[in-house]
């Protein structure tokens, strides 16, 4: 076993995958719960989809449950999504279920990979490709380059649709705001779990031609309340975006 053969295998496998994923049906930005669920339903139904995550680890804000107490709450309307991913849960009181955050994160990630989602971690999406008033892809750079502020030009990935699943900061939609392509991002409102959950799903959708938002990014764009450690809305948001995009892809 030669060290250089190990290096050759890694470089070849990784760059083959990257080459293979430079043209996508859907590029999802952010591997939190809403982005991973969207990716799963898209890939399961035949779309070519990759998720770009700036951190080393995927899962976004799901791992810690609330305050690091690693349990999440899911409401009745989203229970079928727990079943779809094979996540175990127990009823707490009428209409509310408790699941293990680590089990939820790992099951969703695993099913997404098996459905055909390609994850690229440690890659930050630093901008969008916009042509003739339509989002046509993402601009990517290596997270350590972004962290160190080195002046290194990015690469691009073309995609028929881009999904902003970047959570509270709605970073990707922010790139359109700073160019005056969307009018405003009011940011999420203070905690109101029930309303926040409903509005997450309601405001999931296309916010600019070719760009969808999910999860907390949808709340940030709509000025809708946050909801704390209840995750059914994140799951339903991801599924809603996927089903709408699948229709458009035909
Ligand atoms: C690549 C990026 C970039 C970028 C960010 O925050 P998330 O978990 O997002 P959601 O919306 O799927 O889930 C939100 C949920 O975790 C949560 O925070 C809730 C329910 N809060 C309620 C409350 O009241 O606080 O994941 C977003 C992911 C993260 O992994 C980021 O690292 C990643 O997106 N990301 N990846 N390029 N430019 N920006």
Short mmCIF file of C-alpha atoms and ligand atoms in Angstrom, two decimals:
data_model
loop_
_atom_site.label_atom_id
_atom_site.label_comp_id
_atom_site.label_asym_id
_atom_site.label_seq_id
_atom_site.Cartn_x
_atom_site.Cartn_y
_atom_site.Cartn_z
CA UNK A 1 0.00 0.00 0.00
CA UNK A 2 1.67 3.21 -1.15
CA UNK A 3 0.70 6.56 0.38
CA UNK A 4 0.57 8.18 -3.01
CA UNK A 5 -1.99 5.61 -4.20
CA UNK A 6 -4.25 6.65 -1.32
CA UNK A 7 -3.83 10.28 -2.39
CA UNK A 8 -4.49 9.39 -6.02
CA UNK A 9 -7.71 7.53 -5.12
CA UNK A 10 -9.02 10.45 -3.07
CA UNK A 11 -8.18 13.13 -5.61
CA UNK A 12 -9.60 11.10 -8.50
CA UNK A 13 -12.82 10.14 -6.69
CA UNK A 14 -13.48 13.64 -5.36
CA UNK A 15 -12.80 15.50 -8.57
CA UNK A 16 -14.79 13.01 -10.63
CA UNK A 17 -17.74 13.72 -8.34
CA UNK A 18 -17.20 17.46 -8.52
CA UNK A 19 -17.00 17.35 -12.33
CA UNK A 20 -20.12 15.21 -12.42
CA UNK A 21 -21.98 17.80 -10.28
CA UNK A 22 -21.00 21.02 -12.05
CA UNK A 23 -24.35 20.89 -13.90
CA UNK A 24 -27.34 20.18 -11.70
CA UNK A 25 -31.09 20.20 -11.70
CA UNK A 26 -31.02 21.64 -8.19
CA UNK A 27 -28.21 23.14 -6.10
CA UNK A 28 -29.17 23.34 -2.43
CA UNK A 29 -27.20 25.70 -0.23
CA UNK A 30 -27.03 24.62 3.40
CA UNK A 31 -27.23 21.12 4.86
CA UNK A 32 -29.57 21.89 7.75
CA UNK A 33 -32.80 19.95 8.25
CA UNK A 34 -34.84 21.81 5.60
CA UNK A 35 -32.11 21.56 2.96
CA UNK A 36 -31.43 17.87 3.58
CA UNK A 37 -35.13 16.99 3.52
CA UNK A 38 -35.56 18.94 0.27
CA UNK A 39 -32.57 17.13 -1.21
CA UNK A 40 -33.94 13.75 -0.21
CA UNK A 41 -37.35 14.24 -1.87
CA UNK A 42 -35.76 15.70 -4.99
CA UNK A 43 -33.23 12.89 -5.42
CA UNK A 44 -35.75 10.20 -4.56
CA UNK A 45 -37.89 11.46 -7.43
CA UNK A 46 -35.07 11.48 -9.96
CA UNK A 47 -33.64 15.02 -9.81
CA UNK A 48 -29.91 15.54 -9.96
CA UNK A 49 -29.20 17.39 -6.74
CA UNK A 50 -26.20 18.37 -4.64
CA UNK A 51 -26.03 20.14 -1.27
CA UNK A 52 -23.23 22.60 -0.57
CA UNK A 53 -22.41 23.14 3.09
CA UNK A 54 -19.85 25.63 4.33
CA UNK A 55 -19.13 23.82 7.59
CA UNK A 56 -17.20 20.61 8.02
CA UNK A 57 -20.26 18.91 9.44
CA UNK A 58 -23.73 18.68 7.95
CA UNK A 59 -26.98 18.95 9.95
CA UNK A 60 -27.09 22.68 10.67
CA UNK A 61 -28.94 23.52 13.86
CA UNK A 62 -30.60 20.18 14.51
CA UNK A 63 -27.90 18.40 16.53
CA UNK A 64 -28.30 20.27 19.78
CA UNK A 65 -32.10 20.11 20.11
CA UNK A 66 -32.70 22.97 22.52
CA UNK A 67 -29.90 24.43 24.62
CA UNK A 68 -27.87 21.33 23.86
CA UNK A 69 -30.57 19.01 25.26
CA UNK A 70 -30.59 16.88 22.15
CA UNK A 71 -34.27 16.21 21.63
CA UNK A 72 -36.54 17.78 19.03
CA UNK A 73 -40.30 18.23 18.93
CA UNK A 74 -42.36 17.37 15.87
CA UNK A 75 -46.06 18.06 15.47
CA UNK A 76 -48.72 15.70 14.12
CA UNK A 77 -48.76 17.22 10.59
CA UNK A 78 -45.10 16.27 10.11
CA UNK A 79 -45.19 12.84 11.73
CA UNK A 80 -45.34 11.10 8.34
CA UNK A 81 -41.97 12.67 7.51
CA UNK A 82 -40.45 11.08 10.63
CA UNK A 83 -41.88 7.79 9.38
CA UNK A 84 -40.51 8.38 5.87
CA UNK A 85 -37.00 8.70 7.32
CA UNK A 86 -37.42 5.86 9.82
CA UNK A 87 -36.84 8.20 12.79
CA UNK A 88 -38.23 6.85 16.05
CA UNK A 89 -40.32 9.07 18.31
CA UNK A 90 -42.65 8.94 21.24
CA UNK A 91 -45.83 10.92 21.88
CA UNK A 92 -45.49 13.63 24.49
CA UNK A 93 -49.02 14.96 24.58
CA UNK A 94 -51.75 15.14 22.02
CA UNK A 95 -50.30 16.12 18.67
CA UNK A 96 -46.67 16.48 19.79
CA UNK A 97 -43.87 13.95 19.43
CA UNK A 98 -40.34 13.85 20.82
CA UNK A 99 -37.44 12.50 18.75
CA UNK A 100 -33.72 12.20 19.33
CA UNK A 101 -31.90 15.01 17.51
CA UNK A 102 -28.86 12.88 16.72
CA UNK A 103 -31.00 10.08 15.33
CA UNK A 104 -32.98 12.58 13.26
CA UNK A 105 -29.85 14.23 11.82
CA UNK A 106 -28.15 10.96 10.96
CA UNK A 107 -31.21 9.23 9.53
CA UNK A 108 -32.08 12.20 7.30
CA UNK A 109 -28.48 12.51 6.12
CA UNK A 110 -28.17 8.81 5.46
CA UNK A 111 -31.45 8.52 3.55
CA UNK A 112 -30.55 11.60 1.53
CA UNK A 113 -27.20 10.10 0.52
CA UNK A 114 -28.81 6.78 -0.35
CA UNK A 115 -31.47 8.55 -2.43
CA UNK A 116 -28.67 10.08 -4.50
CA UNK A 117 -27.95 13.48 -2.95
CA UNK A 118 -24.30 14.45 -3.30
CA UNK A 119 -22.99 16.41 -0.31
CA UNK A 120 -20.12 18.85 -0.69
CA UNK A 121 -19.09 20.05 2.74
CA UNK A 122 -16.48 22.71 3.47
CA UNK A 123 -17.64 24.65 0.42
CA UNK A 124 -19.21 28.06 0.91
CA UNK A 125 -21.60 29.53 -1.62
CA UNK A 126 -20.34 33.09 -1.92
CA UNK A 127 -22.61 34.37 -4.68
CA UNK A 128 -25.20 33.48 -7.32
CA UNK A 129 -25.04 33.31 -11.10
CA UNK A 130 -27.88 35.50 -12.42
CA UNK A 131 -28.62 35.77 -16.14
CA UNK A 132 -31.47 37.72 -17.68
CA UNK A 133 -33.15 38.15 -14.32
CA UNK A 134 -33.01 34.43 -13.54
CA UNK A 135 -30.83 32.55 -11.07
CA UNK A 136 -28.77 30.12 -13.12
CA UNK A 137 -26.28 28.69 -10.62
CA UNK A 138 -24.07 29.20 -7.59
CA UNK A 139 -20.61 30.63 -7.04
CA UNK A 140 -18.53 28.46 -4.72
CA UNK A 141 -15.33 28.82 -2.80
CA UNK A 142 -13.40 26.76 -0.31
CA UNK A 143 -14.43 27.56 3.27
CA UNK A 144 -10.82 28.04 4.47
CA UNK A 145 -10.35 30.61 1.70
CA UNK A 146 -13.43 32.47 2.88
CA UNK A 147 -12.34 32.25 6.53
CA UNK A 148 -8.86 33.55 5.89
CA UNK A 149 -10.07 36.23 3.51
CA UNK A 150 -7.54 35.25 0.86
CA UNK A 151 -8.16 36.87 -2.51
CA UNK A 152 -8.91 33.71 -4.51
CA UNK A 153 -11.47 33.60 -7.28
CA UNK A 154 -14.31 31.10 -7.07
CA UNK A 155 -15.74 28.38 -9.30
CA UNK A 156 -19.34 28.10 -10.47
CA UNK A 157 -21.94 25.36 -10.65
CA UNK A 158 -24.88 25.69 -13.02
CA UNK A 159 -28.32 24.66 -11.83
CA UNK A 160 -31.88 24.89 -13.10
CA UNK A 161 -32.96 25.81 -9.56
CA UNK A 162 -31.11 26.99 -6.47
CA UNK A 163 -32.50 26.55 -2.96
CA UNK A 164 -31.52 28.91 -0.16
CA UNK A 165 -31.55 26.67 2.92
CA UNK A 166 -29.00 28.71 4.82
CA UNK A 167 -31.10 29.18 7.95
CA UNK A 168 -31.50 32.33 10.06
CA UNK A 169 -29.14 34.48 7.96
CA UNK A 170 -30.74 33.75 4.54
CA UNK A 171 -27.27 34.39 3.12
CA UNK A 172 -28.05 33.44 -0.45
CA UNK A 173 -31.10 35.66 -0.79
CA UNK A 174 -28.91 38.36 0.75
CA UNK A 175 -26.78 38.34 -2.41
CA UNK A 176 -29.85 39.39 -4.40
CA UNK A 177 -30.79 42.03 -1.83
CA UNK A 178 -27.42 43.76 -2.03
CA UNK A 179 -27.82 44.01 -5.84
CA UNK A 180 -31.33 45.42 -5.48
CA UNK A 181 -32.81 42.30 -7.12
CA UNK A 182 -35.13 41.66 -4.20
CA UNK A 183 -36.59 44.45 -2.14
CA UNK A 184 -35.98 43.52 1.47
CA UNK A 185 -35.20 40.83 3.98
CA UNK A 186 -36.84 41.94 7.22
CA UNK A 187 -35.34 39.08 9.25
CA UNK A 188 -37.17 36.66 11.49
CA UNK A 189 -39.50 37.93 14.19
CA UNK A 190 -39.42 37.06 17.90
CA UNK A 191 -40.48 33.63 19.13
CA UNK A 192 -44.04 32.46 18.48
CA UNK A 193 -43.83 28.75 17.85
CA UNK A 194 -47.26 28.01 16.43
CA UNK A 195 -47.30 30.94 14.02
CA UNK A 196 -43.64 30.52 13.08
CA UNK A 197 -44.21 26.89 12.16
CA UNK A 198 -47.17 27.66 9.93
CA UNK A 199 -45.47 30.59 8.24
CA UNK A 200 -42.27 28.62 7.52
CA UNK A 201 -44.26 26.31 5.31
CA UNK A 202 -46.45 29.04 3.87
CA UNK A 203 -43.47 31.16 2.81
CA UNK A 204 -41.45 28.30 1.39
CA UNK A 205 -41.32 28.90 -2.34
CA UNK A 206 -39.74 30.81 -5.16
CA UNK A 207 -38.59 34.30 -4.11
CA UNK A 208 -36.87 35.23 -7.35
CA UNK A 209 -36.95 33.39 -10.69
CA UNK A 210 -34.94 30.21 -10.12
CA UNK A 211 -34.38 30.75 -6.37
CA UNK A 212 -36.40 28.96 -3.69
CA UNK A 213 -36.16 29.45 0.08
CA UNK A 214 -36.79 26.91 2.83
CA UNK A 215 -36.78 26.74 6.62
CA UNK A 216 -35.55 29.65 8.69
CA UNK A 217 -34.46 31.46 5.54
CA UNK A 218 -38.14 31.53 4.49
CA UNK A 219 -39.04 33.12 7.85
CA UNK A 220 -36.23 35.67 7.49
CA UNK A 221 -37.53 36.72 4.07
CA UNK A 222 -41.12 36.92 5.30
CA UNK A 223 -40.39 38.57 8.66
CA UNK A 224 -42.12 35.58 10.26
CA UNK A 225 -41.53 34.52 13.88
CA UNK A 226 -38.94 32.01 15.05
CA UNK A 227 -40.25 28.87 16.68
CA UNK A 228 -37.52 27.29 18.80
CA UNK A 229 -36.76 23.56 18.82
CA UNK A 230 -39.84 22.31 16.98
CA UNK A 231 -38.70 20.92 13.64
CA UNK A 232 -41.84 19.77 11.81
CA UNK A 233 -41.98 23.08 9.95
CA UNK A 234 -38.39 22.64 8.73
CA UNK A 235 -39.19 19.16 7.44
CA UNK A 236 -42.46 20.20 5.76
CA UNK A 237 -40.76 23.23 4.24
CA UNK A 238 -38.03 21.06 2.67
CA UNK A 239 -40.62 18.67 1.30
CA UNK A 240 -42.79 21.48 -0.07
CA UNK A 241 -39.87 23.10 -1.93
CA UNK A 242 -38.87 19.73 -3.39
CA UNK A 243 -42.37 18.89 -4.62
CA UNK A 244 -42.81 22.33 -6.23
CA UNK A 245 -39.44 22.12 -7.98
CA UNK A 246 -40.14 18.57 -9.16
CA UNK A 247 -43.32 19.82 -10.84
CA UNK A 248 -41.33 22.52 -12.62
CA UNK A 249 -38.67 20.04 -13.71
CA UNK A 250 -41.44 17.93 -15.19
C1 LIG B 1 -22.92 27.01 2.35
C2 LIG B 1 -24.11 27.69 4.21
C3 LIG B 1 -24.02 29.03 3.81
C4 LIG B 1 -23.32 29.32 2.59
C5 LIG B 1 -25.12 28.98 5.67
O1 LIG B 1 -29.61 26.78 10.21
P1 LIG B 1 -29.96 25.49 9.55
O2 LIG B 1 -30.17 24.33 10.43
O3 LIG B 1 -31.22 25.78 8.58
P2 LIG B 1 -32.74 25.25 8.48
O4 LIG B 1 -33.54 26.42 8.08
O5 LIG B 1 -32.80 24.04 7.66
O6 LIG B 1 -33.12 24.82 9.96
C6 LIG B 1 -33.23 25.78 10.95
C7 LIG B 1 -33.11 25.11 12.32
O7 LIG B 1 -31.89 24.41 12.44
C8 LIG B 1 -33.18 26.20 13.35
O8 LIG B 1 -32.18 26.89 13.51
C9 LIG B 1 -34.42 26.49 14.04
C10 LIG B 1 -35.62 25.65 13.85
N1 LIG B 1 -34.43 27.54 14.82
C11 LIG B 1 -35.57 28.07 15.49
C12 LIG B 1 -35.17 29.18 16.43
O9 LIG B 1 -36.11 29.77 17.01
O10 LIG B 1 -33.97 29.46 16.62
O11 LIG B 1 -28.82 25.10 8.52
C13 LIG B 1 -28.31 26.03 7.61
C14 LIG B 1 -27.01 25.49 7.05
C15 LIG B 1 -25.89 25.49 8.12
O12 LIG B 1 -25.31 24.22 8.17
C16 LIG B 1 -24.91 26.54 7.59
O13 LIG B 1 -23.57 26.24 7.90
C17 LIG B 1 -25.18 26.49 6.11
O14 LIG B 1 -26.58 26.35 6.01
N2 LIG B 1 -24.80 27.70 5.36
N3 LIG B 1 -23.58 26.69 3.49
N4 LIG B 1 -22.79 28.29 1.89
N5 LIG B 1 -23.18 30.57 2.14
N6 LIG B 1 -24.65 29.82 4.72
#
